[in-house]
Amino acid sequence: MQGFPSQIRAAEHSELDSDEAQAKRAEEARQSLINLGFAWALVVLCCSHHFGHLMHMMGYHQFAHTSFMNFMSQPVVSGALGAFALLGPGRSLLVDGLKSLWAGAPNMNSLVAIGSTTSFTVGAAAALVPQLGFDSGFMEEPVMLLAFVLLGRALEARAKVRAASDLKALAKLIPTNSRLVLDPGDEPGSDSSHVRENVEMMMVPTTSVRPGDILRVLPGERVPCDAEVLEGIAAVDESMLTGESVLVAKRTGLQVAGGCVVYEGPLTIKTTATGAESTLAGIGRLVAAAQSREAPMQRVADAVAGKFCYGVMAASAATFTFWQTLGQHLFPAAIVASGSSSALLLSIKLAVDVLVVACPCALGLATPTAVLVGSSLGATRGLLMRGGDVLERVAGISGVVFDKTGTLTEGKLRLATTAVVPGAAAAVAESLQATLQNSGSSNGKQQSNGNGSAATGDDGEGLLLRIAAAVEASTRHPLAAALAAEASSRCLKLPAVTEAKTEPGSGVAALVGGQRVLVGRPDWVLSQLPPTATSASPQLSQTTTDQAGKLTSVYVSVGDQLLGGLGFRDTLRPDAVETVRTLQQMGLRVFLLSGDDTATVKAVAAQAGIAAEDAYGSNTPREKLEVIRRLQASSMKLAMVGDGVNDAPALAAADVGIALKGGLDAAGEAASVVLMGDRLSQVVDCITLGQATLYKIKQNLAWALMYNVVGIPLAAGALLPSMGVALNPSAAGGMMAFSSVAVVSNSLLLRAQYMAAAARRHLRGSSGSSSISAEAAGSHSELTGAAGRV
């Protein structure tokens, strides 16, 4: 018997699966590290003969005059090392700098190219024509300069790889394999609430699933693709899309998104969208589009690089022209004092000195050294910075946008209110007396009150919690976890439970002491009680809402008696109110952005101290992105703080995205900063550190420019007529080295200043609860004030 020929379906991929961009970034980082290694190896070789000079001064002549040391001091070796640095590791920088200069848009690379090629040219001329009186050691200058520049570039390349949002975290939400129903038969009707068991299934790669395929998803598994429910009833965790921790009931005819987790019951689903058309792929495209936008703030050093480059070249040309024309006639004695044999030689020497002394080491190090120290400080404070420009962008924000669930709140349901039907507790305690006594009372004492029983030692609330927690212990559900945590905190002993059965999307039924107990949705519990018992339900309305907004309510019944109700809600993080107050005291506007309903969002905003007009509710991931862009259009620089996949587009679109460590990986990949301590107070740390780092960068740039304001006139021979003093190439190189050391030292002071300010904040914080506010009031002024005195 022959069958039909068949072949395996081709895999269908989406943007979430692509490794091309990540591989490209990794290759760039690898190449930058190779260049850096070569450059610093050349530095070691260049410094070897200088080390020989040091050994000679210390009297160790046997080491200072070895064959190797003598060989390394030869000008031809210096020239070879400098040429290799220019044509090897530094080639890409020189090409880019010279191209930019030729195009009329010089940048930092242009300054590097001018300084390194000029110094090498002067050194080569000195070696070839000793009569010029130049120093052949200038051929080594490109090695030192390029090594420092490449160090900064390697750090930036590494940061880009770490910051790459290649959306792999989103792809991991989709299971690798799916359970395909081979012969589903007739499609179930709209009232099918139970899944059929006797069907043939097989596991297939999720990438081979197509729209129209019938799949089976078991409790605890993730939905492999967007689909419509055909059979079954289950509770689905959609927090990866909505950010809300409350499970959503799904039944026949409703839609489920790929990546969501199914609880309480199996589902048979019909695929509606896969691969690039899925909901997760759509979120991925939003993240990619937001990240492709150019950062709104450019580095201060890049802003001045072009003009500085032109200025240095103009100063060098002016120096040559002056001493070649007017200078030799106005100050003839200066030529003699300089030791030059002619005005032409003096003009060339001074013009080159100007280019060399203005070699942009200090300007090039001003930003990366401060950023390096700031990023290192951030790591010690639990702040993972993704990219060297993050601290600068953080310093410029004017508003902070918080997600609600899991960010401003804890993201976990907690018991908020309880209500017991009057008289019900005593009746239930009497009927369950033997069972409750065998399990033990909550505190081991015999007590009695109007709602309890001396026989059980429980008050009404304790009895309600013991029964509800015992029944819910038989199922996996966020409400069950909240009840278990509450019972554990109160040291409640739970009665024995038998014949527990979960009704997906409704609740749990079980036997406690022979009595049928229901714990679940109010409408489900009330539907199974006689009318006389449901008359008490209006008295439990306080469990469904309170001043803090909507609650998730659960009713508990024992036998035919309605015992009471429990209200659950997501609570604010312990440091939420203080963090919001601190940010507002720092002059920042604070917003709340959530996918939850508007009424609940505004209630949570009021609790946290956020103005009602700055609270936005009922937002999808796309709508969150639109809110961010609308606020940015009003000239606001925003930091977005979030924790979930649904926040990823907004995190990427904001000027600074800040993700909590407890969130999903995709949020961290889309963010510029990850708070490893998972504390909201770290948002204040991040902003304070950013402001201090930017202030330090501005100090470094000011020093670098001031150094050039003094150094360039000296190199141009300003003191030659009056004092007979002019910089020689060695002195020019020494000044350049000193400027670099000064910039690096000033950057290193940031660590001492910030840690000292942090220690003072800690001491203030230990004496009261307003430590964060004290931090906001004093940290930035302390840091900038101390930096200003350097």
PDB file of C-alpha atoms in Angstrom, residues 520-655:
ATOM      1  CA  GLY A 520     -13.255  31.634  44.057  1.00  0.00           C
ATOM      2  CA  ARG A 521     -14.897  34.334  41.981  1.00  0.00           C
ATOM      3  CA  PRO A 522     -17.896  35.932  43.737  1.00  0.00           C
ATOM      4  CA  ASP A 523     -20.337  35.108  40.917  1.00  0.00           C
ATOM      5  CA  TRP A 524     -19.197  31.477  40.792  1.00  0.00           C
ATOM      6  CA  VAL A 525     -19.473  30.969  44.552  1.00  0.00           C
ATOM      7  CA  LEU A 526     -22.868  32.685  44.787  1.00  0.00           C
ATOM      8  CA  SER A 527     -24.243  30.676  41.849  1.00  0.00           C
ATOM      9  CA  GLN A 528     -23.821  27.463  43.850  1.00  0.00           C
ATOM     10  CA  LEU A 529     -25.455  28.655  47.076  1.00  0.00           C
ATOM     11  CA  PRO A 530     -29.159  28.744  47.921  1.00  0.00           C
ATOM     12  CA  PRO A 531     -30.849  32.177  47.616  1.00  0.00           C
ATOM     13  CA  THR A 532     -31.068  32.511  51.375  1.00  0.00           C
ATOM     14  CA  ALA A 533     -27.266  32.365  51.642  1.00  0.00           C
ATOM     15  CA  THR A 534     -26.593  34.915  48.902  1.00  0.00           C
ATOM     16  CA  SER A 535     -28.581  37.631  50.669  1.00  0.00           C
ATOM     17  CA  ALA A 536     -25.458  38.468  52.711  1.00  0.00           C
ATOM     18  CA  SER A 537     -23.328  39.205  49.625  1.00  0.00           C
ATOM     19  CA  PRO A 538     -24.007  42.995  49.573  1.00  0.00           C
ATOM     20  CA  GLN A 539     -22.352  43.160  52.979  1.00  0.00           C
ATOM     21  CA  LEU A 540     -19.100  41.982  51.370  1.00  0.00           C
ATOM     22  CA  SER A 541     -18.968  44.739  48.749  1.00  0.00           C
ATOM     23  CA  GLN A 542     -16.080  46.388  50.610  1.00  0.00           C
ATOM     24  CA  THR A 543     -13.826  43.563  49.405  1.00  0.00           C
ATOM     25  CA  THR A 544     -14.243  44.621  45.752  1.00  0.00           C
ATOM     26  CA  THR A 545     -13.104  48.239  46.045  1.00  0.00           C
ATOM     27  CA  ASP A 546     -11.608  50.694  48.495  1.00  0.00           C
ATOM     28  CA  GLN A 547     -10.027  54.145  48.499  1.00  0.00           C
ATOM     29  CA  ALA A 548      -6.897  52.783  46.843  1.00  0.00           C
ATOM     30  CA  GLY A 549      -8.808  51.532  43.805  1.00  0.00           C
ATOM     31  CA  LYS A 550      -9.989  48.222  42.358  1.00  0.00           C
ATOM     32  CA  LEU A 551      -9.414  45.002  44.270  1.00  0.00           C
ATOM     33  CA  THR A 552      -9.481  41.378  43.124  1.00  0.00           C
ATOM     34  CA  SER A 553     -12.146  39.764  45.284  1.00  0.00           C
ATOM     35  CA  VAL A 554     -12.628  36.141  46.349  1.00  0.00           C
ATOM     36  CA  TYR A 555     -15.628  34.704  48.234  1.00  0.00           C
ATOM     37  CA  VAL A 556     -15.490  31.721  50.597  1.00  0.00           C
ATOM     38  CA  SER A 557     -18.434  29.456  51.397  1.00  0.00           C
ATOM     39  CA  VAL A 558     -18.698  26.418  53.666  1.00  0.00           C
ATOM     40  CA  GLY A 559     -21.612  24.077  52.970  1.00  0.00           C
ATOM     41  CA  ASP A 560     -24.571  26.305  52.174  1.00  0.00           C
ATOM     42  CA  GLN A 561     -23.188  29.154  54.259  1.00  0.00           C
ATOM     43  CA  LEU A 562     -21.389  32.203  52.788  1.00  0.00           C
ATOM     44  CA  LEU A 563     -18.508  32.749  55.198  1.00  0.00           C
ATOM     45  CA  GLY A 564     -16.849  35.910  53.899  1.00  0.00           C
ATOM     46  CA  GLY A 565     -14.748  37.627  51.264  1.00  0.00           C
ATOM     47  CA  LEU A 566     -11.115  38.489  50.665  1.00  0.00           C
ATOM     48  CA  GLY A 567      -9.773  41.450  48.696  1.00  0.00           C
ATOM     49  CA  PHE A 568      -6.353  41.408  46.996  1.00  0.00           C
ATOM     50  CA  ARG A 569      -4.377  44.146  45.314  1.00  0.00           C
ATOM     51  CA  ASP A 570      -0.923  44.994  44.084  1.00  0.00           C
ATOM     52  CA  THR A 571       0.767  47.271  46.640  1.00  0.00           C
ATOM     53  CA  LEU A 572       3.302  50.063  46.219  1.00  0.00           C
ATOM     54  CA  ARG A 573       6.962  49.258  46.682  1.00  0.00           C
ATOM     55  CA  PRO A 574       8.243  50.355  50.104  1.00  0.00           C
ATOM     56  CA  ASP A 575      10.421  53.096  48.594  1.00  0.00           C
ATOM     57  CA  ALA A 576       7.951  54.257  45.919  1.00  0.00           C
ATOM     58  CA  VAL A 577       6.501  57.286  47.728  1.00  0.00           C
ATOM     59  CA  GLU A 578       9.903  58.534  48.905  1.00  0.00           C
ATOM     60  CA  THR A 579      11.441  58.071  45.460  1.00  0.00           C
ATOM     61  CA  VAL A 580       8.662  60.041  43.761  1.00  0.00           C
ATOM     62  CA  ARG A 581       8.949  62.824  46.338  1.00  0.00           C
ATOM     63  CA  THR A 582      12.718  62.946  45.887  1.00  0.00           C
ATOM     64  CA  LEU A 583      12.510  63.189  42.115  1.00  0.00           C
ATOM     65  CA  GLN A 584       9.993  66.006  42.405  1.00  0.00           C
ATOM     66  CA  GLN A 585      12.289  67.832  44.833  1.00  0.00           C
ATOM     67  CA  MET A 586      15.035  67.519  42.228  1.00  0.00           C
ATOM     68  CA  GLY A 587      12.836  69.503  39.857  1.00  0.00           C
ATOM     69  CA  LEU A 588      11.744  66.529  37.740  1.00  0.00           C
ATOM     70  CA  ARG A 589       8.185  65.874  36.607  1.00  0.00           C
ATOM     71  CA  VAL A 590       6.970  62.356  37.441  1.00  0.00           C
ATOM     72  CA  PHE A 591       4.465  60.393  35.307  1.00  0.00           C
ATOM     73  CA  LEU A 592       2.688  57.052  35.699  1.00  0.00           C
ATOM     74  CA  LEU A 593       2.021  54.941  32.591  1.00  0.00           C
ATOM     75  CA  SER A 594       0.171  51.604  32.726  1.00  0.00           C
ATOM     76  CA  GLY A 595      -1.960  49.142  30.823  1.00  0.00           C
ATOM     77  CA  ASP A 596      -4.358  48.867  33.780  1.00  0.00           C
ATOM     78  CA  ASP A 597      -7.657  50.733  33.790  1.00  0.00           C
ATOM     79  CA  THR A 598      -7.488  54.500  34.235  1.00  0.00           C
ATOM     80  CA  ALA A 599      -9.342  54.610  37.566  1.00  0.00           C
ATOM     81  CA  THR A 600      -6.904  52.190  39.189  1.00  0.00           C
ATOM     82  CA  VAL A 601      -3.890  53.983  37.713  1.00  0.00           C
ATOM     83  CA  LYS A 602      -5.037  57.356  39.058  1.00  0.00           C
ATOM     84  CA  ALA A 603      -5.682  55.809  42.476  1.00  0.00           C
ATOM     85  CA  VAL A 604      -2.160  54.357  42.586  1.00  0.00           C
ATOM     86  CA  ALA A 605      -0.760  57.694  41.377  1.00  0.00           C
ATOM     87  CA  ALA A 606      -2.495  59.469  44.260  1.00  0.00           C
ATOM     88  CA  GLN A 607      -0.948  56.999  46.711  1.00  0.00           C
ATOM     89  CA  ALA A 608       2.515  57.610  45.273  1.00  0.00           C
ATOM     90  CA  GLY A 609       2.166  61.400  45.167  1.00  0.00           C
ATOM     91  CA  ILE A 610       1.871  61.738  41.381  1.00  0.00           C
ATOM     92  CA  ALA A 611      -0.534  64.333  39.970  1.00  0.00           C
ATOM     93  CA  ALA A 612      -3.714  62.902  38.431  1.00  0.00           C
ATOM     94  CA  GLU A 613      -3.096  64.668  35.111  1.00  0.00           C
ATOM     95  CA  ASP A 614       0.283  62.883  34.884  1.00  0.00           C
ATOM     96  CA  ALA A 615      -1.244  59.393  35.243  1.00  0.00           C
ATOM     97  CA  TYR A 616      -2.068  57.536  32.013  1.00  0.00           C
ATOM     98  CA  GLY A 617      -4.064  54.272  32.077  1.00  0.00           C
ATOM     99  CA  SER A 618      -5.449  51.660  29.656  1.00  0.00           C
ATOM    100  CA  ASN A 619      -2.392  51.777  27.370  1.00  0.00           C
ATOM    101  CA  THR A 620      -1.205  49.003  25.058  1.00  0.00           C
ATOM    102  CA  PRO A 621       2.548  48.742  24.323  1.00  0.00           C
ATOM    103  CA  ARG A 622       2.011  50.795  21.160  1.00  0.00           C
ATOM    104  CA  GLU A 623       0.022  53.428  23.054  1.00  0.00           C
ATOM    105  CA  LYS A 624       2.741  53.649  25.712  1.00  0.00           C
ATOM    106  CA  LEU A 625       5.206  54.374  22.938  1.00  0.00           C
ATOM    107  CA  GLU A 626       2.918  57.100  21.568  1.00  0.00           C
ATOM    108  CA  VAL A 627       2.614  58.719  25.021  1.00  0.00           C
ATOM    109  CA  ILE A 628       6.412  58.836  25.314  1.00  0.00           C
ATOM    110  CA  ARG A 629       6.774  60.425  21.890  1.00  0.00           C
ATOM    111  CA  ARG A 630       4.007  62.924  22.601  1.00  0.00           C
ATOM    112  CA  LEU A 631       5.739  64.046  25.795  1.00  0.00           C
ATOM    113  CA  GLN A 632       9.069  64.267  23.960  1.00  0.00           C
ATOM    114  CA  ALA A 633       7.425  66.439  21.316  1.00  0.00           C
ATOM    115  CA  SER A 634       6.718  68.954  24.089  1.00  0.00           C
ATOM    116  CA  SER A 635      10.509  69.371  24.538  1.00  0.00           C
ATOM    117  CA  MET A 636      10.762  67.005  27.514  1.00  0.00           C
ATOM    118  CA  LYS A 637      13.753  64.705  28.027  1.00  0.00           C
ATOM    119  CA  LEU A 638      12.336  61.533  29.540  1.00  0.00           C
ATOM    120  CA  ALA A 639      13.581  58.567  31.532  1.00  0.00           C
ATOM    121  CA  MET A 640      11.240  55.574  31.328  1.00  0.00           C
ATOM    122  CA  VAL A 641      11.338  53.084  34.218  1.00  0.00           C
ATOM    123  CA  GLY A 642       9.789  49.683  33.490  1.00  0.00           C
ATOM    124  CA  ASP A 643      10.143  45.955  34.001  1.00  0.00           C
ATOM    125  CA  GLY A 644       8.235  43.983  31.369  1.00  0.00           C
ATOM    126  CA  VAL A 645       8.070  43.132  27.677  1.00  0.00           C
ATOM    127  CA  ASN A 646       5.116  45.483  27.332  1.00  0.00           C
ATOM    128  CA  ASP A 647       7.418  48.328  28.430  1.00  0.00           C
ATOM    129  CA  ALA A 648      10.178  47.503  25.920  1.00  0.00           C
ATOM    130  CA  PRO A 649       9.056  49.852  23.090  1.00  0.00           C
ATOM    131  CA  ALA A 650       8.640  52.775  25.495  1.00  0.00           C
ATOM    132  CA  LEU A 651      11.981  52.009  27.175  1.00  0.00           C
ATOM    133  CA  ALA A 652      13.727  52.066  23.813  1.00  0.00           C
ATOM    134  CA  ALA A 653      11.990  55.266  22.669  1.00  0.00           C
ATOM    135  CA  ALA A 654      12.682  57.255  25.839  1.00  0.00           C
ATOM    136  CA  ASP A 655      15.824  59.360  26.069  1.00  0.00           C
TER     137      ASP A 655
END
